Short mmCIF file of C-alpha atoms and ligand atoms in Angstrom, two decimals:
data_model
loop_
_atom_site.label_atom_id
_atom_site.label_comp_id
_atom_site.label_asym_id
_atom_site.label_seq_id
_atom_site.Cartn_x
_atom_site.Cartn_y
_atom_site.Cartn_z
CA UNK A 1 -28.23 -2.60 11.10
CA UNK A 2 -25.05 -4.52 10.28
CA UNK A 3 -21.86 -2.51 10.69
CA UNK A 4 -20.68 -0.88 7.48
CA UNK A 5 -17.72 -2.40 5.65
CA UNK A 6 -14.49 -1.01 7.04
CA UNK A 7 -13.59 0.66 3.74
CA UNK A 8 -16.55 3.01 3.69
CA UNK A 9 -15.66 6.55 4.35
CA UNK A 10 -17.97 8.32 6.64
CA UNK A 11 -16.16 11.08 8.42
CA UNK A 12 -13.91 13.90 7.37
CA UNK A 13 -10.22 13.51 8.07
CA UNK A 14 -8.88 14.78 11.34
CA UNK A 15 -5.45 16.02 11.90
CA UNK A 16 -3.68 14.18 14.70
CA UNK A 17 -0.05 14.98 14.41
CA UNK A 18 1.15 17.31 17.02
CA UNK A 19 3.57 15.26 19.00
CA UNK A 20 4.07 16.42 22.54
CA UNK A 21 6.98 15.67 24.80
CA UNK A 22 4.75 13.33 26.77
CA UNK A 23 3.92 11.36 23.64
CA UNK A 24 7.59 11.04 22.79
CA UNK A 25 8.35 9.78 26.27
CA UNK A 26 5.51 7.29 26.00
CA UNK A 27 6.92 6.01 22.75
CA UNK A 28 10.36 5.51 24.24
CA UNK A 29 8.84 3.65 27.19
CA UNK A 30 6.87 1.40 24.85
CA UNK A 31 9.91 0.62 22.72
CA UNK A 32 11.96 -0.30 25.76
CA UNK A 33 9.19 -2.57 26.98
CA UNK A 34 8.93 -4.39 23.65
CA UNK A 35 12.69 -4.66 23.36
CA UNK A 36 12.98 -6.23 26.80
CA UNK A 37 10.09 -8.60 26.16
CA UNK A 38 11.71 -10.02 23.02
CA UNK A 39 15.00 -10.43 24.90
CA UNK A 40 17.64 -12.23 22.88
CA UNK A 41 15.30 -13.66 20.23
CA UNK A 42 16.73 -13.47 16.73
CA UNK A 43 15.26 -13.00 13.26
CA UNK A 44 16.05 -15.45 10.46
CA UNK A 45 18.45 -12.76 9.21
CA UNK A 46 20.39 -12.95 12.47
CA UNK A 47 19.22 -9.48 13.50
CA UNK A 48 17.85 -9.07 17.00
CA UNK A 49 14.13 -9.82 16.90
CA UNK A 50 13.28 -6.38 18.11
CA UNK A 51 14.38 -4.86 14.80
CA UNK A 52 11.19 -6.33 13.29
CA UNK A 53 8.53 -4.57 15.43
CA UNK A 54 10.59 -1.42 15.17
CA UNK A 55 10.57 -1.56 11.35
CA UNK A 56 6.84 -2.29 11.33
CA UNK A 57 6.27 0.73 13.55
CA UNK A 58 8.45 2.78 11.17
CA UNK A 59 6.29 1.80 8.17
CA UNK A 60 3.18 2.97 10.01
CA UNK A 61 4.87 6.17 11.12
CA UNK A 62 5.62 6.87 7.50
CA UNK A 63 1.94 6.36 6.68
CA UNK A 64 1.31 8.95 9.42
CA UNK A 65 -0.89 6.73 11.55
CA UNK A 66 -1.83 7.61 15.10
CA UNK A 67 0.23 6.81 18.20
CA UNK A 68 -1.89 3.89 19.41
CA UNK A 69 -1.36 2.13 16.05
CA UNK A 70 2.39 2.69 16.21
CA UNK A 71 2.56 1.39 19.78
CA UNK A 72 0.47 -1.65 18.82
CA UNK A 73 3.01 -2.29 16.06
CA UNK A 74 5.86 -2.27 18.59
CA UNK A 75 3.95 -4.81 20.67
CA UNK A 76 2.37 -6.86 17.89
CA UNK A 77 4.36 -10.06 18.43
CA UNK A 78 4.84 -9.73 22.16
CA UNK A 79 1.89 -11.81 23.41
CA UNK A 80 2.40 -14.65 20.96
CA UNK A 81 6.17 -14.86 21.16
CA UNK A 82 7.17 -13.84 24.68
CA UNK A 83 6.18 -14.32 28.29
CA UNK A 84 4.09 -11.14 28.27
CA UNK A 85 0.39 -11.68 28.85
CA UNK A 86 -2.70 -9.92 27.61
CA UNK A 87 -3.37 -8.76 31.14
CA UNK A 88 0.05 -7.24 31.49
CA UNK A 89 -0.36 -5.30 28.24
CA UNK A 90 -3.72 -4.04 29.41
CA UNK A 91 -2.34 -2.87 32.76
CA UNK A 92 0.66 -1.17 31.26
CA UNK A 93 -0.82 0.32 28.10
CA UNK A 94 -4.54 0.59 28.67
CA UNK A 95 -7.45 -0.99 26.86
CA UNK A 96 -7.20 0.75 23.47
CA UNK A 97 -3.72 -0.59 22.81
CA UNK A 98 -4.33 -3.97 24.41
CA UNK A 99 -7.37 -4.50 22.17
CA UNK A 100 -5.31 -3.73 19.09
CA UNK A 101 -2.60 -6.15 20.21
CA UNK A 102 -5.31 -8.71 20.92
CA UNK A 103 -6.68 -8.41 17.39
CA UNK A 104 -3.19 -8.93 16.01
CA UNK A 105 -2.59 -12.00 18.16
CA UNK A 106 -5.88 -13.43 16.86
CA UNK A 107 -4.92 -12.91 13.22
CA UNK A 108 -1.60 -14.53 13.87
CA UNK A 109 -3.35 -17.65 15.15
CA UNK A 110 -5.76 -17.54 12.23
CA UNK A 111 -2.77 -17.44 9.89
CA UNK A 112 -1.37 -20.60 11.39
CA UNK A 113 -4.62 -22.51 11.33
CA UNK A 114 -5.97 -21.67 7.92
CA UNK A 115 -2.92 -21.72 5.72
CA UNK A 116 -4.46 -24.48 3.61
CA UNK A 117 -7.97 -23.06 3.62
CA UNK A 118 -9.62 -21.65 0.52
CA UNK A 119 -8.22 -18.17 0.00
CA UNK A 120 -11.48 -16.30 -0.25
CA UNK A 121 -12.67 -17.92 2.94
CA UNK A 122 -9.42 -17.03 4.59
CA UNK A 123 -9.74 -13.43 3.55
CA UNK A 124 -13.29 -13.22 4.72
CA UNK A 125 -12.38 -14.60 8.14
CA UNK A 126 -9.50 -12.25 8.38
CA UNK A 127 -11.74 -9.33 7.68
CA UNK A 128 -14.37 -10.40 10.14
CA UNK A 129 -11.84 -11.01 12.84
CA UNK A 130 -10.57 -7.49 12.68
CA UNK A 131 -13.49 -5.47 11.42
CA UNK A 132 -13.88 -3.98 14.89
CA UNK A 133 -10.90 -1.78 14.31
CA UNK A 134 -9.34 -1.15 10.95
CA UNK A 135 -6.05 -0.22 12.61
CA UNK A 136 -5.42 -3.89 13.37
CA UNK A 137 -5.46 -4.53 9.66
CA UNK A 138 -3.08 -1.65 9.00
CA UNK A 139 -0.54 -3.06 11.46
CA UNK A 140 -0.95 -6.51 9.92
CA UNK A 141 -0.26 -5.13 6.45
CA UNK A 142 2.86 -3.34 7.67
CA UNK A 143 3.93 -6.55 9.45
CA UNK A 144 3.56 -8.51 6.21
CA UNK A 145 5.36 -5.83 4.26
CA UNK A 146 8.41 -5.98 6.51
CA UNK A 147 8.37 -9.79 6.44
CA UNK A 148 8.30 -9.66 2.64
CA UNK A 149 11.13 -7.13 2.52
CA UNK A 150 13.27 -9.58 4.49
CA UNK A 151 12.01 -12.79 2.88
CA UNK A 152 15.40 -13.66 1.39
CA UNK A 153 16.46 -14.78 4.87
CA UNK A 154 13.61 -17.27 5.15
CA UNK A 155 14.23 -20.91 4.16
CA UNK A 156 13.48 -21.40 0.44
CA UNK A 157 10.78 -24.04 1.07
CA UNK A 158 8.83 -21.59 3.24
CA UNK A 159 9.24 -18.62 0.93
CA UNK A 160 6.71 -19.65 -1.73
CA UNK A 161 3.96 -20.29 0.77
CA UNK A 162 4.44 -16.87 2.34
CA UNK A 163 4.57 -15.19 -1.07
CA UNK A 164 1.39 -16.97 -2.21
CA UNK A 165 -0.47 -15.83 0.88
CA UNK A 166 0.77 -12.31 0.27
CA UNK A 167 -0.37 -12.29 -3.34
CA UNK A 168 -3.72 -13.95 -2.62
CA UNK A 169 -4.70 -12.16 0.55
CA UNK A 170 -2.62 -9.24 1.68
CA UNK A 171 -1.95 -7.47 -1.61
CA UNK A 172 -5.66 -7.44 -2.60
CA UNK A 173 -6.50 -6.33 0.91
CA UNK A 174 -4.11 -3.40 0.64
CA UNK A 175 -5.74 -2.60 -2.71
CA UNK A 176 -9.22 -2.63 -1.24
CA UNK A 177 -8.07 -0.30 1.47
CA UNK A 178 -6.73 1.98 -1.22
CA UNK A 179 -3.09 1.59 -0.21
CA UNK A 180 -1.62 1.31 -3.68
CA UNK A 181 2.00 1.81 -2.74
CA UNK A 182 1.86 -0.98 -0.19
CA UNK A 183 -0.06 -3.20 -2.62
CA UNK A 184 2.49 -2.75 -5.40
CA UNK A 185 5.43 -3.51 -3.18
CA UNK A 186 3.77 -6.65 -1.81
CA UNK A 187 2.92 -7.82 -5.33
CA UNK A 188 6.38 -7.24 -6.72
CA UNK A 189 8.28 -9.01 -3.97
CA UNK A 190 5.84 -11.97 -4.16
CA UNK A 191 6.20 -12.11 -7.94
CA UNK A 192 9.97 -12.16 -7.62
CA UNK A 193 9.78 -15.06 -5.16
CA UNK A 194 7.18 -17.09 -7.07
CA UNK A 195 8.33 -16.49 -10.62
CA UNK A 196 11.97 -15.43 -10.51
CA UNK A 197 12.58 -16.11 -14.22
CA UNK A 198 9.71 -13.95 -15.44
CA UNK A 199 10.66 -11.26 -12.95
CA UNK A 200 14.26 -11.26 -14.19
CA UNK A 201 13.24 -11.18 -17.88
CA UNK A 202 10.96 -8.20 -17.39
CA UNK A 203 13.38 -6.43 -15.13
CA UNK A 204 16.30 -6.70 -17.54
CA UNK A 205 14.10 -5.57 -20.41
CA UNK A 206 13.14 -2.52 -18.36
CA UNK A 207 16.79 -1.83 -17.71
CA UNK A 208 17.64 -2.05 -21.39
CA UNK A 209 14.76 0.22 -22.28
CA UNK A 210 15.92 2.69 -19.68
CA UNK A 211 19.37 2.80 -21.28
CA UNK A 212 18.02 3.10 -24.82
CA UNK A 213 15.48 5.77 -24.11
CA UNK A 214 17.75 7.95 -22.02
CA UNK A 215 15.89 10.81 -20.48
CA UNK A 216 12.57 9.99 -22.03
CA UNK A 217 10.67 10.16 -18.75
CA UNK A 218 12.07 13.58 -17.96
CA UNK A 219 11.45 14.75 -21.56
CA UNK A 220 7.82 13.74 -21.45
CA UNK A 221 7.37 15.32 -18.03
CA UNK A 222 8.71 18.62 -19.30
CA UNK A 223 6.63 18.48 -22.48
CA UNK A 224 3.41 17.73 -20.62
CA UNK A 225 4.02 20.46 -18.06
CA UNK A 226 4.79 22.94 -20.85
CA UNK A 227 1.64 22.16 -22.83
CA UNK A 228 -0.54 22.50 -19.76
CA UNK A 229 1.04 25.70 -18.55
CA UNK A 230 0.62 27.21 -22.04
CA UNK A 231 -3.11 26.86 -21.37
CA UNK A 232 -2.84 28.35 -17.91
CA UNK A 233 -2.78 25.13 -15.91
CA UNK A 234 -0.24 24.79 -13.21
CA UNK A 235 0.66 21.12 -12.83
CA UNK A 236 3.11 18.74 -11.29
CA UNK A 237 3.87 15.87 -13.63
CA UNK A 238 5.78 12.79 -12.54
CA UNK A 239 6.51 9.81 -14.74
CA UNK A 240 7.32 6.31 -13.72
CA UNK A 241 7.84 2.89 -15.14
CA UNK A 242 5.26 0.31 -14.37
CA UNK A 243 6.44 -2.34 -11.94
CA UNK A 244 7.37 -5.82 -13.23
CA UNK A 245 4.33 -7.49 -11.70
CA UNK A 246 1.80 -5.17 -13.32
CA UNK A 247 3.58 -5.50 -16.68
CA UNK A 248 3.50 -9.27 -16.36
CA UNK A 249 -0.18 -9.30 -15.44
CA UNK A 250 -1.00 -7.19 -18.45
CA UNK A 251 0.96 -9.52 -20.73
CA UNK A 252 -0.99 -12.46 -19.36
CA UNK A 253 -4.35 -10.74 -19.61
CA UNK A 254 -3.89 -9.50 -23.15
CA UNK A 255 -1.74 -12.39 -24.39
CA UNK A 256 1.08 -10.05 -25.33
CA UNK A 257 4.79 -10.66 -25.55
CA UNK A 258 7.15 -8.28 -23.84
CA UNK A 259 8.07 -6.73 -27.21
CA UNK A 260 4.44 -5.96 -28.01
CA UNK A 261 3.84 -4.18 -24.79
CA UNK A 262 3.86 -0.50 -25.55
CA UNK A 263 2.68 1.57 -22.63
CA UNK A 264 5.06 0.88 -19.85
CA UNK A 265 5.30 4.51 -18.81
CA UNK A 266 2.70 6.11 -16.64
CA UNK A 267 2.44 9.76 -15.72
CA UNK A 268 0.70 11.45 -12.86
CA UNK A 269 -0.57 14.88 -13.59
CA UNK A 270 -1.49 16.68 -10.40
CA UNK A 271 -3.45 19.91 -10.73
CA UNK A 272 -5.10 22.31 -8.25
CA UNK A 273 -8.81 21.67 -8.86
CA UNK A 274 -11.36 19.27 -10.34
CA UNK A 275 -12.04 21.78 -13.12
CA UNK A 276 -8.35 21.70 -13.94
CA UNK A 277 -8.50 17.89 -14.17
CA UNK A 278 -11.06 18.01 -16.98
CA UNK A 279 -9.32 20.94 -18.60
CA UNK A 280 -5.98 19.09 -18.55
CA UNK A 281 -7.69 16.05 -20.06
CA UNK A 282 -9.12 18.17 -22.88
CA UNK A 283 -5.74 19.71 -23.59
CA UNK A 284 -3.93 16.37 -23.68
CA UNK A 285 -6.51 15.03 -26.14
CA UNK A 286 -6.12 18.10 -28.34
CA UNK A 287 -2.36 18.04 -28.35
CA UNK A 288 -1.89 14.29 -28.77
CA UNK A 289 -3.93 11.42 -30.15
CA UNK A 290 -6.01 9.65 -27.55
CA UNK A 291 -5.91 5.87 -27.72
CA UNK A 292 -9.51 4.71 -28.12
CA UNK A 293 -11.13 2.82 -25.29
CA UNK A 294 -8.66 3.94 -22.66
CA UNK A 295 -10.50 6.86 -21.09
CA UNK A 296 -11.94 6.33 -17.60
CA UNK A 297 -13.57 8.89 -15.37
CA UNK A 298 -13.02 7.82 -11.78
CA UNK A 299 -13.85 11.32 -10.61
CA UNK A 300 -17.53 11.15 -11.47
CA UNK A 301 -17.55 7.43 -10.60
CA UNK A 302 -14.94 6.75 -7.89
CA UNK A 303 -13.70 3.23 -7.28
CA UNK A 304 -15.02 1.42 -4.25
CA UNK A 305 -11.91 2.25 -2.26
CA UNK A 306 -12.61 5.95 -2.93
CA UNK A 307 -9.90 6.23 -5.60
CA UNK A 308 -10.54 9.19 -7.89
CA UNK A 309 -8.68 10.27 -11.04
CA UNK A 310 -9.11 10.64 -14.78
CA UNK A 311 -7.29 8.00 -16.79
CA UNK A 312 -6.39 8.22 -20.44
CA UNK A 313 -3.72 6.98 -22.80
CA UNK A 314 -2.29 9.16 -25.55
CA UNK A 315 0.36 8.85 -28.22
CA UNK A 316 2.50 11.44 -26.54
CA UNK A 317 5.88 13.06 -27.03
CA UNK A 318 8.41 10.85 -28.89
CA UNK A 319 5.38 8.95 -30.25
CA UNK A 320 5.37 6.95 -27.04
CA UNK A 321 2.12 5.56 -25.70
CA UNK A 322 1.79 7.12 -22.32
CA UNK A 323 -0.81 6.55 -19.70
CA UNK A 324 -1.99 9.65 -17.86
CA UNK A 325 -3.58 9.76 -14.45
CA UNK A 326 -4.97 13.20 -13.83
CA UNK A 327 -5.94 14.18 -10.29
CA UNK A 328 -5.89 16.84 -7.57
CA UNK A 329 -3.55 16.75 -4.59
CA UNK A 330 -6.20 15.43 -2.23
CA UNK A 331 -7.12 12.69 -4.70
CA UNK A 332 -3.44 11.90 -4.93
CA UNK A 333 -3.10 11.58 -1.17
CA UNK A 334 -5.97 9.08 -1.13
CA UNK A 335 -4.65 7.22 -4.17
CA UNK A 336 -1.33 6.64 -2.44
CA UNK A 337 -2.24 6.12 1.19
CA UNK A 338 -5.88 5.08 0.97
CA UNK A 339 -7.61 4.61 4.25
CA UNK A 340 -4.51 5.80 6.11
CA UNK A 341 -5.01 9.20 4.50
CA UNK A 342 -8.47 9.65 5.93
CA UNK A 343 -7.95 9.66 9.66
CA UNK A 344 -11.20 7.74 9.52
CA UNK A 345 -9.60 4.59 10.87
CA UNK A 346 -9.43 6.31 14.23
CA UNK A 347 -13.17 6.56 14.52
CA UNK A 348 -13.87 2.92 13.81
CA UNK A 349 -14.11 1.67 17.43
CA UNK A 350 -16.36 4.53 18.52
CA UNK A 351 -18.62 4.14 15.52
CA UNK A 352 -18.95 0.50 16.48
CA UNK A 353 -19.90 1.30 20.06
CA UNK A 354 -22.42 3.88 19.00
CA UNK A 355 -24.22 1.36 16.83
CA UNK A 356 -24.07 -1.50 19.29
MN1 MN B 1 5.44 -9.67 13.09
#
């Protein structure tokens, strides 16, 4: 049978994070190797080149990925950009890491060759090239994220092309892998590069709104928490503004002006159990008016990337339209970190071998 798509979840998560002294020493050794290999190369920002792989590794550390992934991040540009060879990496770091680095080198070449190719085709190739090990894709996403965070140092004529590729390929990819935080950041930086005027307009409107409404986010958080706890539900409620790119997309989709856009606040309501999710939903609909057509049950029907939550919009405290996302802690973990939250990515190469 053909191998399953890399996003399918087949195994329970495994905890991997007890770092031994040996692992720490390994990591130091790997960093020193990568630092020496990049020598005196410089980034467009003028920083030593080595700051880049280090930042990429830091992003993956934050996502709590395994050691091999982090080491591959430190080495991800070494074969393409320095004298180091594939063979050398294999001898020094073993086959697991050298295969990851190999996958990354391949994508890098693919990037260069297919920049003009149809985007869907590009994405498909990208996926095929790395489907052997999802970790390659995770490093590539972190690589792109750091490059986007530092895009202001890139020549203006190159910026748009990079931002387009990010918006067309990498942001949707992050979305399909369930990594919403990464997706949003990629989208927002790209939007700022590609459409600076729209970005600025929305951003300054958000700032004004923030000043006018004062502590409205905190007020609504407190009110929601209070209503739920009055019914015996212990919850953690956090509100946030939508990001400029998602506001802009909604304006485009619904042909709205900025002034007509009402629900720019979203709240996450995290509760202990699935029962509590439905109970909290019932309470919020009893206490406030639900906006028709806005209820979605992604618990009984999860999204393809395994995202689960209840969504609804109510006319909440202060008569503000607020969007609620109701979920448990484990749903929240998956909503934020996606495939990185599963520990599943680690099993990908073995699963492949077993089926071959
Ligand atoms: Mn890189």
